[in-house]
GROMACS .gro file of N, CA and C in nm:
model
  534
    1ALA      N    1  17.460   5.844  -1.263
    1ALA     CA    2  17.477   5.918  -1.117
    1ALA      C    3  17.664   5.865  -1.107
    2LEU      N    4  17.703   5.963  -1.026
    2LEU     CA    5  17.850   5.929  -1.024
    2LEU      C    6  17.866   5.916  -0.797
    3ALA      N    7  17.962   5.786  -0.835
    3ALA     CA    8  17.958   5.777  -0.723
    3ALA      C    9  18.039   5.821  -0.578
    4ASN      N   10  18.004   5.784  -0.475
    4ASN     CA   11  18.127   5.908  -0.380
    4ASN      C   12  18.270   5.840  -0.449
    5GLY      N   13  18.356   5.935  -0.423
    5GLY     CA   14  18.467   5.891  -0.460
    5GLY      C   15  18.553   5.833  -0.620
    6ALA      N   16  18.421   5.859  -0.694
    6ALA     CA   17  18.437   5.879  -0.807
    6ALA      C   18  18.541   5.932  -0.940
    7VAL      N   19  18.623   5.848  -0.947
    7VAL     CA   20  18.712   5.933  -1.050
    7VAL      C   21  18.674   6.017  -1.204
    8VAL      N   22  18.735   6.090  -1.196
    8VAL     CA   23  18.666   6.155  -1.321
    8VAL      C   24  18.746   6.239  -1.435
    9ASP      N   25  18.763   6.214  -1.544
    9ASP     CA   26  18.870   6.236  -1.603
    9ASP      C   27  18.867   6.402  -1.660
   10LEU      N   28  18.898   6.466  -1.626
   10LEU     CA   29  18.882   6.624  -1.617
   10LEU      C   30  18.947   6.686  -1.769
   11THR      N   31  19.016   6.567  -1.824
   11THR     CA   32  19.090   6.628  -1.960
   11THR      C   33  18.995   6.584  -2.100
   12ARG      N   34  18.838   6.555  -2.045
   12ARG     CA   35  18.753   6.523  -2.160
   12ARG      C   36  18.676   6.585  -2.095
   13PRO      N   37  18.530   6.665  -2.219
   13PRO     CA   38  18.457   6.708  -2.173
   13PRO      C   39  18.333   6.624  -2.044
   14LEU      N   40  18.272   6.641  -1.981
   14LEU     CA   41  18.200   6.562  -1.920
   14LEU      C   42  18.051   6.602  -1.913
   15LEU      N   43  17.961   6.494  -1.935
   15LEU     CA   44  17.831   6.534  -1.893
   15LEU      C   45  17.746   6.459  -1.819
   16VAL      N   46  17.672   6.516  -1.751
   16VAL     CA   47  17.597   6.504  -1.609
   16VAL      C   48  17.452   6.540  -1.638
   17ARG      N   49  17.401   6.418  -1.665
   17ARG     CA   50  17.225   6.470  -1.669
   17ARG      C   51  17.189   6.472  -1.562
   18GLY      N   52  17.067   6.572  -1.514
   18GLY     CA   53  16.963   6.555  -1.412
   18GLY      C   54  17.044   6.554  -1.261
   19ALA      N   55  17.171   6.690  -1.307
   19ALA     CA   56  17.205   6.710  -1.123
   19ALA      C   57  17.140   6.833  -1.092
   20ALA      N   58  17.045   6.891  -1.184
   20ALA     CA   59  16.969   7.070  -1.157
   20ALA      C   60  16.926   7.017  -1.025
   21THR      N   61  16.932   7.094  -0.909
   21THR     CA   62  16.797   7.073  -0.849
   21THR      C   63  16.685   7.131  -0.843
   22ALA      N   64  16.586   7.091  -0.789
   22ALA     CA   65  16.458   7.216  -0.803
   22ALA      C   66  16.477   7.336  -0.748
   23GLU      N   67  16.538   7.331  -0.655
   23GLU     CA   68  16.585   7.488  -0.609
   23GLU      C   69  16.672   7.555  -0.706
   24ALA      N   70  16.747   7.497  -0.794
   24ALA     CA   71  16.810   7.564  -0.883
   24ALA      C   72  16.716   7.651  -1.019
   25LEU      N   73  16.607   7.500  -1.059
   25LEU     CA   74  16.485   7.572  -1.140
   25LEU      C   75  16.421   7.692  -1.090
   26GLU      N   76  16.418   7.681  -0.970
   26GLU     CA   77  16.317   7.795  -0.929
   26GLU      C   78  16.382   7.925  -0.899
   27LEU      N   79  16.509   7.904  -0.872
   27LEU     CA   80  16.628   8.049  -0.845
   27LEU      C   81  16.599   8.086  -0.955
   28PHE      N   82  16.641   8.039  -1.074
   28PHE     CA   83  16.640   8.108  -1.182
   28PHE      C   84  16.536   8.056  -1.298
   29SER      N   85  16.438   8.068  -1.244
   29SER     CA   86  16.321   8.051  -1.359
   29SER      C   87  16.293   8.214  -1.417
   30VAL      N   88  16.186   8.188  -1.530
   30VAL     CA   89  16.169   8.314  -1.624
   30VAL      C   90  16.101   8.405  -1.466
   31GLU      N   91  16.011   8.357  -1.388
   31GLU     CA   92  15.962   8.419  -1.277
   31GLU      C   93  16.055   8.505  -1.210
   32ALA      N   94  16.166   8.412  -1.168
   32ALA     CA   95  16.298   8.451  -1.054
   32ALA      C   96  16.330   8.566  -1.091
   33LEU      N   97  16.375   8.544  -1.230
   33LEU     CA   98  16.501   8.660  -1.278
   33LEU      C   99  16.416   8.801  -1.341
   34GLN      N  100  16.288   8.805  -1.292
   34GLN     CA  101  16.211   8.934  -1.344
   34GLN      C  102  16.163   8.978  -1.195
   35ARG      N  103  16.174   8.924  -1.090
   35ARG     CA  104  16.152   8.978  -0.996
   35ARG      C  105  16.244   9.051  -0.874
   36PRO      N  106  16.204   9.187  -0.798
   36PRO     CA  107  16.317   9.197  -0.744
   36PRO      C  108  16.374   9.126  -0.624
   37PRO      N  109  16.494   9.068  -0.564
   37PRO     CA  110  16.582   9.224  -0.623
   37PRO      C  111  16.667   9.151  -0.718
   38LEU      N  112  16.641   9.003  -0.798
   38LEU     CA  113  16.757   8.984  -0.887
   38LEU      C  114  16.707   9.097  -1.017
   39GLY      N  115  16.553   9.086  -1.041
   39GLY     CA  116  16.524   9.170  -1.188
   39GLY      C  117  16.598   9.296  -1.205
   40ASP      N  118  16.580   9.338  -1.071
   40ASP     CA  119  16.644   9.496  -1.051
   40ASP      C  120  16.767   9.530  -1.074
   41VAL      N  121  16.918   9.396  -1.099
   41VAL     CA  122  17.014   9.389  -1.154
   41VAL      C  123  17.042   9.478  -1.269
   42VAL      N  124  17.088   9.557  -1.328
   42VAL     CA  125  17.147   9.576  -1.434
   42VAL      C  126  17.268   9.514  -1.525
   43ILE      N  127  17.273   9.457  -1.617
   43ILE     CA  128  17.301   9.385  -1.683
   43ILE      C  129  17.356   9.405  -1.840
   44ASP      N  130  17.485   9.385  -1.901
   44ASP     CA  131  17.502   9.421  -2.003
   44ASP      C  132  17.453   9.304  -2.082
   45TYR      N  133  17.394   9.330  -2.216
   45TYR     CA  134  17.335   9.208  -2.263
   45TYR      C  135  17.383   9.174  -2.415
   46PHE      N  136  17.364   9.120  -2.514
   46PHE     CA  137  17.331   9.127  -2.639
   46PHE      C  138  17.224   9.169  -2.716
   47VAL      N  139  17.161   9.272  -2.781
   47VAL     CA  140  17.070   9.321  -2.844
   47VAL      C  141  16.940   9.209  -2.932
   48ASP      N  142  17.107   9.191  -3.030
   48ASP     CA  143  17.049   9.088  -3.146
   48ASP      C  144  17.137   8.948  -3.144
   49ALA      N  145  17.068   8.862  -3.062
   49ALA     CA  146  17.183   8.703  -3.066
   49ALA      C  147  17.161   8.631  -3.153
   50THR      N  148  17.115   8.666  -3.304
   50THR     CA  149  17.119   8.611  -3.439
   50THR      C  150  17.246   8.667  -3.506
   51ARG      N  151  17.316   8.750  -3.440
   51ARG     CA  152  17.416   8.852  -3.555
   51ARG      C  153  17.540   8.776  -3.555
   52SER      N  154  17.648   8.742  -3.598
   52SER     CA  155  17.748   8.674  -3.590
   52SER      C  156  17.866   8.780  -3.596
   53GLY      N  157  17.963   8.712  -3.544
   53GLY     CA  158  18.095   8.823  -3.481
   53GLY      C  159  18.113   8.912  -3.411
   54HIS      N  160  17.997   8.894  -3.310
   54HIS     CA  161  17.931   8.992  -3.185
   54HIS      C  162  17.987   8.912  -3.060
   55LEU      N  163  18.098   8.925  -3.004
   55LEU     CA  164  18.168   8.937  -2.886
   55LEU      C  165  18.145   8.979  -2.773
   56VAL      N  166  18.083   9.130  -2.807
   56VAL     CA  167  18.093   9.214  -2.652
   56VAL      C  168  17.940   9.267  -2.663
   57PRO      N  169  17.896   9.263  -2.538
   57PRO     CA  170  17.712   9.301  -2.543
   57PRO      C  171  17.723   9.457  -2.541
   58ASP      N  172  17.619   9.475  -2.642
   58ASP     CA  173  17.587   9.621  -2.695
   58ASP      C  174  17.461   9.664  -2.604
   59GLY      N  175  17.395   9.643  -2.508
   59GLY     CA  176  17.287   9.701  -2.451
   59GLY      C  177  17.336   9.700  -2.346
   60ARG      N  178  17.260   9.728  -2.246
   60ARG     CA  179  17.218   9.736  -2.100
   60ARG      C  180  17.064   9.794  -2.061
   61ALA      N  181  17.064   9.715  -1.911
   61ALA     CA  182  16.944   9.759  -1.882
   61ALA      C  183  16.909   9.625  -1.759
   62ARG      N  184  16.786   9.652  -1.685
   62ARG     CA  185  16.734   9.593  -1.577
   62ARG      C  186  16.732   9.450  -1.673
   63LEU      N  187  16.731   9.331  -1.535
   63LEU     CA  188  16.740   9.198  -1.552
   63LEU      C  189  16.634   9.138  -1.632
   64ALA      N  190  16.520   9.204  -1.544
   64ALA     CA  191  16.364   9.167  -1.521
   64ALA      C  192  16.315   9.252  -1.696
   65ASP      N  193  16.374   9.332  -1.766
   65ASP     CA  194  16.314   9.417  -1.865
   65ASP      C  195  16.410   9.339  -2.003
   66VAL      N  196  16.507   9.289  -1.964
   66VAL     CA  197  16.547   9.194  -2.068
   66VAL      C  198  16.485   9.047  -2.102
   67VAL      N  199  16.484   8.991  -1.975
   67VAL     CA  200  16.420   8.845  -1.976
   67VAL      C  201  16.258   8.853  -2.042
   68ARG      N  202  16.181   9.000  -1.978
   68ARG     CA  203  16.070   8.975  -2.040
   68ARG      C  204  16.082   9.012  -2.164
   69ASN      N  205  16.144   9.108  -2.257
   69ASN     CA  206  16.181   9.110  -2.366
   69ASN      C  207  16.191   8.970  -2.463
   70ILE      N  208  16.301   8.873  -2.398
   70ILE     CA  209  16.280   8.788  -2.445
   70ILE      C  210  16.205   8.720  -2.494
   71THR      N  211  16.081   8.663  -2.329
   71THR     CA  212  15.970   8.580  -2.334
   71THR      C  213  15.826   8.622  -2.450
   72LEU      N  214  15.864   8.786  -2.478
   72LEU     CA  215  15.821   8.850  -2.589
   72LEU      C  216  15.849   8.826  -2.720
   73GLY      N  217  15.968   8.774  -2.787
   73GLY     CA  218  16.054   8.723  -2.920
   73GLY      C  219  16.167   8.767  -2.887
   74ALA      N  220  16.199   8.919  -2.823
   74ALA     CA  221  16.316   8.945  -2.868
   74ALA      C  222  16.424   8.865  -2.875
   75PRO      N  223  16.549   8.915  -2.988
   75PRO     CA  224  16.649   8.815  -3.019
   75PRO      C  225  16.781   8.866  -2.901
   76HIS      N  226  16.755   8.883  -2.809
   76HIS     CA  227  16.832   8.908  -2.693
   76HIS      C  228  16.900   8.765  -2.632
   77LYS      N  229  16.999   8.821  -2.628
   77LYS     CA  230  17.124   8.762  -2.521
   77LYS      C  231  17.213   8.781  -2.386
   78ILE      N  232  17.130   8.717  -2.332
   78ILE     CA  233  17.246   8.743  -2.176
   78ILE      C  234  17.381   8.611  -2.131
   79GLY      N  235  17.481   8.651  -2.126
   79GLY     CA  236  17.576   8.583  -2.102
   79GLY      C  237  17.655   8.679  -1.997
   80SER      N  238  17.614   8.656  -1.857
   80SER     CA  239  17.673   8.744  -1.772
   80SER      C  240  17.671   8.659  -1.619
   81GLN      N  241  17.825   8.722  -1.592
   81GLN     CA  242  17.850   8.657  -1.455
   81GLN      C  243  17.811   8.692  -1.326
   82TYR      N  244  17.778   8.841  -1.374
   82TYR     CA  245  17.738   8.959  -1.298
   82TYR      C  246  17.627   8.927  -1.167
   83VAL      N  247  17.516   8.831  -1.254
   83VAL     CA  248  17.418   8.772  -1.210
   83VAL      C  249  17.409   8.731  -1.083
   84VAL      N  250  17.538   8.592  -1.088
   84VAL     CA  251  17.546   8.497  -0.967
   84VAL      C  252  17.655   8.510  -0.928
   85SER      N  253  17.655   8.701  -0.810
   85SER     CA  254  17.751   8.739  -0.753
   85SER      C  255  17.697   8.808  -0.626
   86ARG      N  256  17.788   8.848  -0.531
   86ARG     CA  257  17.776   8.921  -0.473
   86ARG      C  258  17.683   9.032  -0.493
   87HIS      N  259  17.701   9.088  -0.623
   87HIS     CA  260  17.674   9.205  -0.694
   87HIS      C  261  17.486   9.211  -0.705
   88GLY      N  262  17.476   9.082  -0.720
   88GLY     CA  263  17.340   9.019  -0.826
   88GLY      C  264  17.235   8.985  -0.717
   89CYS      N  265  17.232   8.797  -0.784
   89CYS     CA  266  17.148   8.750  -0.648
   89CYS      C  267  17.212   8.714  -0.524
   90CYS      N  268  17.343   8.740  -0.529
   90CYS     CA  269  17.385   8.677  -0.410
   90CYS      C  270  17.443   8.747  -0.305
   91PRO      N  271  17.402   8.889  -0.246
   91PRO     CA  272  17.504   8.949  -0.166
   91PRO      C  273  17.557   8.954  -0.066
   92ASP      N  274  17.499   8.805  -0.001
   92ASP     CA  275  17.600   8.768   0.140
   92ASP      C  276  17.590   8.625   0.149
   93ARG      N  277  17.690   8.581   0.221
   93ARG     CA  278  17.749   8.479   0.154
   93ARG      C  279  17.690   8.353   0.215
   94THR      N  280  17.573   8.384   0.282
   94THR     CA  281  17.486   8.228   0.297
   94THR      C  282  17.424   8.221   0.153
   95THR      N  283  17.366   8.324   0.084
   95THR     CA  284  17.306   8.316  -0.011
   95THR      C  285  17.392   8.260  -0.159
   96ARG      N  286  17.491   8.333  -0.124
   96ARG     CA  287  17.575   8.259  -0.221
   96ARG      C  288  17.617   8.117  -0.236
   97GLU      N  289  17.642   8.062  -0.111
   97GLU     CA  290  17.665   7.900  -0.041
   97GLU      C  291  17.561   7.814  -0.090
   98LYS      N  292  17.428   7.873  -0.085
   98LYS     CA  293  17.292   7.810  -0.087
   98LYS      C  294  17.267   7.789  -0.253
   99THR      N  295  17.276   7.921  -0.330
   99THR     CA  296  17.284   7.921  -0.463
   99THR      C  297  17.411   7.846  -0.543
  100LEU      N  298  17.519   7.806  -0.489
  100LEU     CA  299  17.602   7.766  -0.566
  100LEU      C  300  17.614   7.589  -0.529
  101GLU      N  301  17.512   7.548  -0.365
  101GLU     CA  302  17.521   7.445  -0.350
  101GLU      C  303  17.371   7.361  -0.487
  102ALA      N  304  17.279   7.437  -0.493
  102ALA     CA  305  17.140   7.423  -0.581
  102ALA      C  306  17.224   7.440  -0.704
  103LEU      N  307  17.316   7.516  -0.759
  103LEU     CA  308  17.358   7.469  -0.926
  103LEU      C  309  17.445   7.355  -0.955
  104LEU      N  310  17.516   7.320  -0.827
  104LEU     CA  311  17.641   7.234  -0.820
  104LEU      C  312  17.607   7.144  -0.699
  105PRO      N  313  17.557   7.071  -0.697
  105PRO     CA  314  17.591   7.004  -0.524
  105PRO      C  315  17.705   6.956  -0.502
  106ARG      N  316  17.759   6.935  -0.383
  106ARG     CA  317  17.825   6.882  -0.339
  106ARG      C  318  17.901   6.791  -0.389
  107PRO      N  319  17.851   6.641  -0.374
  107PRO     CA  320  17.879   6.535  -0.401
  107PRO      C  321  17.952   6.568  -0.546
  108LEU      N  322  17.856   6.628  -0.641
  108LEU     CA  323  17.912   6.635  -0.763
  108LEU      C  324  17.985   6.721  -0.809
  109ALA      N  325  18.015   6.811  -0.727
  109ALA     CA  326  18.135   6.936  -0.655
  109ALA      C  327  18.285   6.855  -0.671
  110ARG      N  328  18.271   6.789  -0.545
  110ARG     CA  329  18.385   6.696  -0.487
  110ARG      C  330  18.441   6.581  -0.619
  111ALA      N  331  18.319   6.541  -0.727
  111ALA     CA  332  18.394   6.454  -0.844
  111ALA      C  333  18.418   6.535  -0.932
  112LEU      N  334  18.409   6.657  -0.956
  112LEU     CA  335  18.461   6.755  -1.016
  112LEU      C  336  18.618   6.828  -1.007
  113GLY      N  337  18.689   6.796  -0.859
  113GLY     CA  338  18.786   6.851  -0.837
  113GLY      C  339  18.796   6.911  -0.677
  114GLY      N  340  18.669   6.916  -0.622
  114GLY     CA  341  18.694   6.981  -0.489
  114GLY      C  342  18.577   7.036  -0.469
  115GLU      N  343  18.594   7.066  -0.329
  115GLU     CA  344  18.449   7.147  -0.289
  115GLU      C  345  18.532   7.305  -0.288
  116ARG      N  346  18.629   7.306  -0.295
  116ARG     CA  347  18.692   7.468  -0.237
  116ARG      C  348  18.690   7.495  -0.429
  117ARG      N  349  18.736   7.438  -0.480
  117ARG     CA  350  18.719   7.456  -0.660
  117ARG      C  351  18.572   7.547  -0.641
  118PHE      N  352  18.478   7.496  -0.588
  118PHE     CA  353  18.336   7.536  -0.648
  118PHE      C  354  18.294   7.603  -0.515
  119SER      N  355  18.347   7.684  -0.439
  119SER     CA  356  18.326   7.790  -0.331
  119SER      C  357  18.334   7.919  -0.320
  120THR      N  358  18.260   7.980  -0.243
  120THR     CA  359  18.190   8.084  -0.229
  120THR      C  360  18.320   8.154  -0.238
  121THR      N  361  18.457   8.118  -0.147
  121THR     CA  362  18.617   8.178  -0.168
  121THR      C  363  18.654   8.236  -0.276
  122ALA      N  364  18.596   8.083  -0.364
  122ALA     CA  365  18.637   8.113  -0.475
  122ALA      C  366  18.549   8.208  -0.575
  123LEU      N  367  18.420   8.201  -0.559
  123LEU     CA  368  18.353   8.325  -0.625
  123LEU      C  369  18.365   8.440  -0.632
  124ASP      N  370  18.404   8.475  -0.485
  124ASP     CA  371  18.414   8.616  -0.411
  124ASP      C  372  18.588   8.648  -0.473
  125LEU      N  373  18.661   8.567  -0.492
  125LEU     CA  374  18.798   8.597  -0.545
  125LEU      C  375  18.805   8.600  -0.703
  126SER      N  376  18.698   8.564  -0.782
  126SER     CA  377  18.690   8.545  -0.939
  126SER      C  378  18.797   8.435  -0.982
  127LEU      N  379  18.772   8.346  -0.891
  127LEU     CA  380  18.876   8.231  -0.902
  127LEU      C  381  18.704   8.138  -1.016
  128LEU      N  382  18.650   8.169  -0.972
  128LEU     CA  383  18.475   8.083  -1.047
  128LEU      C  384  18.382   8.171  -1.094
  129THR      N  385  18.385   8.110  -1.199
  129THR     CA  386  18.249   8.239  -1.263
  129THR      C  387  18.175   8.148  -1.306
  130VAL      N  388  18.020   8.207  -1.291
  130VAL     CA  389  17.894   8.150  -1.272
  130VAL      C  390  17.838   8.240  -1.357
  131PRO      N  391  17.852   8.211  -1.521
  131PRO     CA  392  17.780   8.303  -1.587
  131PRO      C  393  17.599   8.268  -1.605
  132LEU      N  394  17.519   8.370  -1.613
  132LEU     CA  395  17.406   8.323  -1.657
  132LEU      C  396  17.331   8.354  -1.789
  133PHE      N  397  17.330   8.212  -1.897
  133PHE     CA  398  17.278   8.265  -2.000
  133PHE      C  399  17.140   8.272  -2.030
  134VAL      N  400  17.086   8.330  -2.082
  134VAL     CA  401  16.968   8.350  -2.139
  134VAL      C  402  16.921   8.412  -2.267
  135ALA      N  403  16.871   8.308  -2.380
  135ALA     CA  404  16.876   8.370  -2.503
  135ALA      C  405  16.727   8.346  -2.581
  136GLY      N  406  16.684   8.443  -2.633
  136GLY     CA  407  16.578   8.411  -2.722
  136GLY      C  408  16.587   8.447  -2.841
  137THR      N  409  16.538   8.390  -2.981
  137THR     CA  410  16.504   8.434  -3.071
  137THR      C  411  16.357   8.425  -3.149
  138PRO      N  412  16.329   8.515  -3.244
  138PRO     CA  413  16.227   8.499  -3.330
  138PRO      C  414  16.217   8.368  -3.374
  139VAL      N  415  16.104   8.310  -3.405
  139VAL     CA  416  16.014   8.169  -3.433
  139VAL      C  417  16.146   8.132  -3.579
  140GLY      N  418  16.219   8.030  -3.547
  140GLY     CA  419  16.277   7.998  -3.700
  140GLY      C  420  16.451   8.012  -3.673
  141ALA      N  421  16.465   8.108  -3.621
  141ALA     CA  422  16.611   8.147  -3.568
  141ALA      C  423  16.660   8.096  -3.457
  142ARG      N  424  16.839   8.117  -3.408
  142ARG     CA  425  16.897   8.035  -3.322
  142ARG      C  426  16.954   8.131  -3.269
  143PRO      N  427  16.960   8.166  -3.131
  143PRO     CA  428  17.065   8.236  -3.061
  143PRO      C  429  17.172   8.205  -3.141
  144ARG      N  430  17.290   8.287  -3.089
  144ARG     CA  431  17.429   8.189  -3.182
  144ARG      C  432  17.561   8.265  -3.086
  145THR      N  433  17.662   8.248  -3.052
  145THR     CA  434  17.767   8.314  -2.997
  145THR      C  435  17.852   8.223  -3.083
  146ASP      N  436  17.932   8.316  -3.131
  146ASP     CA  437  18.074   8.261  -3.211
  146ASP      C  438  18.173   8.198  -3.129
  147LEU      N  439  18.272   8.099  -3.201
  147LEU     CA  440  18.343   8.016  -3.200
  147LEU      C  441  18.463   8.096  -3.079
  148HIS      N  442  18.489   8.059  -2.985
  148HIS     CA  443  18.539   8.123  -2.850
  148HIS      C  444  18.632   8.068  -2.736
  149SER      N  445  18.690   8.101  -2.693
  149SER     CA  446  18.754   8.005  -2.566
  149SER      C  447  18.736   8.065  -2.418
  150GLU      N  448  18.710   7.983  -2.336
  150GLU     CA  449  18.713   8.046  -2.204
  150GLU      C  450  18.857   8.056  -2.134
  151PRO      N  451  18.852   8.161  -2.048
  151PRO     CA  452  19.034   8.187  -1.994
  151PRO      C  453  19.031   8.054  -1.886
  152ILE      N  454  18.906   8.029  -1.858
  152ILE     CA  455  18.918   7.948  -1.720
  152ILE      C  456  18.859   7.842  -1.747
  153ALA      N  457  18.877   7.673  -1.658
  153ALA     CA  458  18.805   7.571  -1.684
  153ALA      C  459  18.647   7.625  -1.673
  154SER      N  460  18.565   7.562  -1.728
  154SER     CA  461  18.406   7.610  -1.702
  154SER      C  462  18.309   7.512  -1.668
  155VAL      N  463  18.254   7.514  -1.583
  155VAL     CA  464  18.126   7.380  -1.587
  155VAL      C  465  18.001   7.495  -1.623
  156ALA      N  466  17.931   7.429  -1.678
  156ALA     CA  467  17.804   7.463  -1.715
  156ALA      C  468  17.682   7.373  -1.672
  157VAL      N  469  17.609   7.502  -1.653
  157VAL     CA  470  17.472   7.409  -1.516
  157VAL      C  471  17.326   7.456  -1.670
  158GLN      N  472  17.312   7.363  -1.703
  158GLN     CA  473  17.192   7.438  -1.810
  158GLN      C  474  17.068   7.337  -1.729
  159LEU      N  475  16.957   7.460  -1.705
  159LEU     CA  476  16.839   7.420  -1.635
  159LEU      C  477  16.724   7.367  -1.734
  160ARG      N  478  16.720   7.458  -1.860
  160ARG     CA  479  16.619   7.420  -1.947
  160ARG      C  480  16.648   7.484  -2.062
  161GLY      N  481  16.571   7.379  -2.167
  161GLY     CA  482  16.633   7.422  -2.299
  161GLY      C  483  16.728   7.328  -2.392
  162SER      N  484  16.787   7.388  -2.503
  162SER     CA  485  16.887   7.313  -2.546
  162SER      C  486  17.026   7.410  -2.572
  163LYS      N  487  17.103   7.336  -2.617
  163LYS     CA  488  17.220   7.474  -2.662
  163LYS      C  489  17.310   7.364  -2.695
  164ARG      N  490  17.366   7.381  -2.831
  164ARG     CA  491  17.475   7.319  -2.915
  164ARG      C  492  17.623   7.352  -2.893
  165TRP      N  493  17.660   7.261  -2.893
  165TRP     CA  494  17.816   7.315  -2.781
  165TRP      C  495  17.927   7.236  -2.953
  166THR      N  496  18.069   7.331  -2.967
  166THR     CA  497  18.137   7.293  -3.061
  166THR      C  498  18.310   7.299  -2.956
  167LEU      N  499  18.342   7.154  -2.966
  167LEU     CA  500  18.463   7.119  -2.824
  167LEU      C  501  18.584   7.154  -2.924
  168VAL      N  502  18.672   7.232  -2.861
  168VAL     CA  503  18.767   7.237  -2.965
  168VAL      C  504  18.905   7.152  -2.858
  169ASP      N  505  18.974   7.093  -2.896
  169ASP     CA  506  19.085   7.047  -2.809
  169ASP      C  507  19.178   7.127  -2.746
  170ALA      N  508  19.179   7.132  -2.610
  170ALA     CA  509  19.268   7.268  -2.522
  170ALA      C  510  19.395   7.272  -2.581
  171ALA      N  511  19.474   7.183  -2.653
  171ALA     CA  512  19.595   7.230  -2.731
  171ALA      C  513  19.598   7.324  -2.815
  172GLN      N  514  19.452   7.340  -2.876
  172GLN     CA  515  19.422   7.470  -2.985
  172GLN      C  516  19.357   7.570  -2.935
  173SER      N  517  19.313   7.560  -2.793
  173SER     CA  518  19.268   7.698  -2.754
  173SER      C  519  19.347   7.822  -2.791
  174ALA      N  520  19.474   7.831  -2.775
  174ALA     CA  521  19.561   7.894  -2.828
  174ALA      C  522  19.496   8.016  -2.970
  175VAL      N  523  19.454   7.930  -3.056
  175VAL     CA  524  19.432   7.973  -3.186
  175VAL      C  525  19.262   7.996  -3.208
  176VAL      N  526  19.211   8.024  -3.099
  176VAL     CA  527  19.046   8.047  -3.059
  176VAL      C  528  19.037   8.150  -2.990
  177ARG      N  529  19.003   8.259  -3.008
  177ARG     CA  530  18.985   8.417  -2.984
  177ARG      C  531  18.915   8.401  -2.848
  178PRO      N  532  18.981   8.446  -2.744
  178PRO     CA  533  18.935   8.461  -2.588
  178PRO      C  534  18.740   8.509  -2.604
   0.00000   0.00000   0.00000
């Protein structure tokens, strides 16, 4: 656990386990992603998450439909920050604050550089993005995302499942496509 006032070296990757709250798990459960109003949000998604060389979504549908298809075995992938925004699950500031607190509790936000960096103001100004990643593939296949760099500092909150990461030294990010 990170103690209050802990100094975190943000020049290196940091893994924190067990930080997701029960509320976060419920907010983004398979069931919640299919219920209105969240399920009614129209998103861009990848129709076939097993294909390589594919960085731009090629499908558009209601979140509920894409999630339902994933649960039925479709190889879709969602990588959208639109869901956790004032246009998606969080139309009002109070809901955005509650969602951010569930995903990244305040003590952890403080340790990672301050609550301002992880605030609704930063979210509203697009200084903070909270992408939702959901993927599914047929048995034996793995969803994939080609090697790329994020144009901003990233914090990933994984609620369930597993994901394989390849980390590249920040000094080399200029040679990796965005």
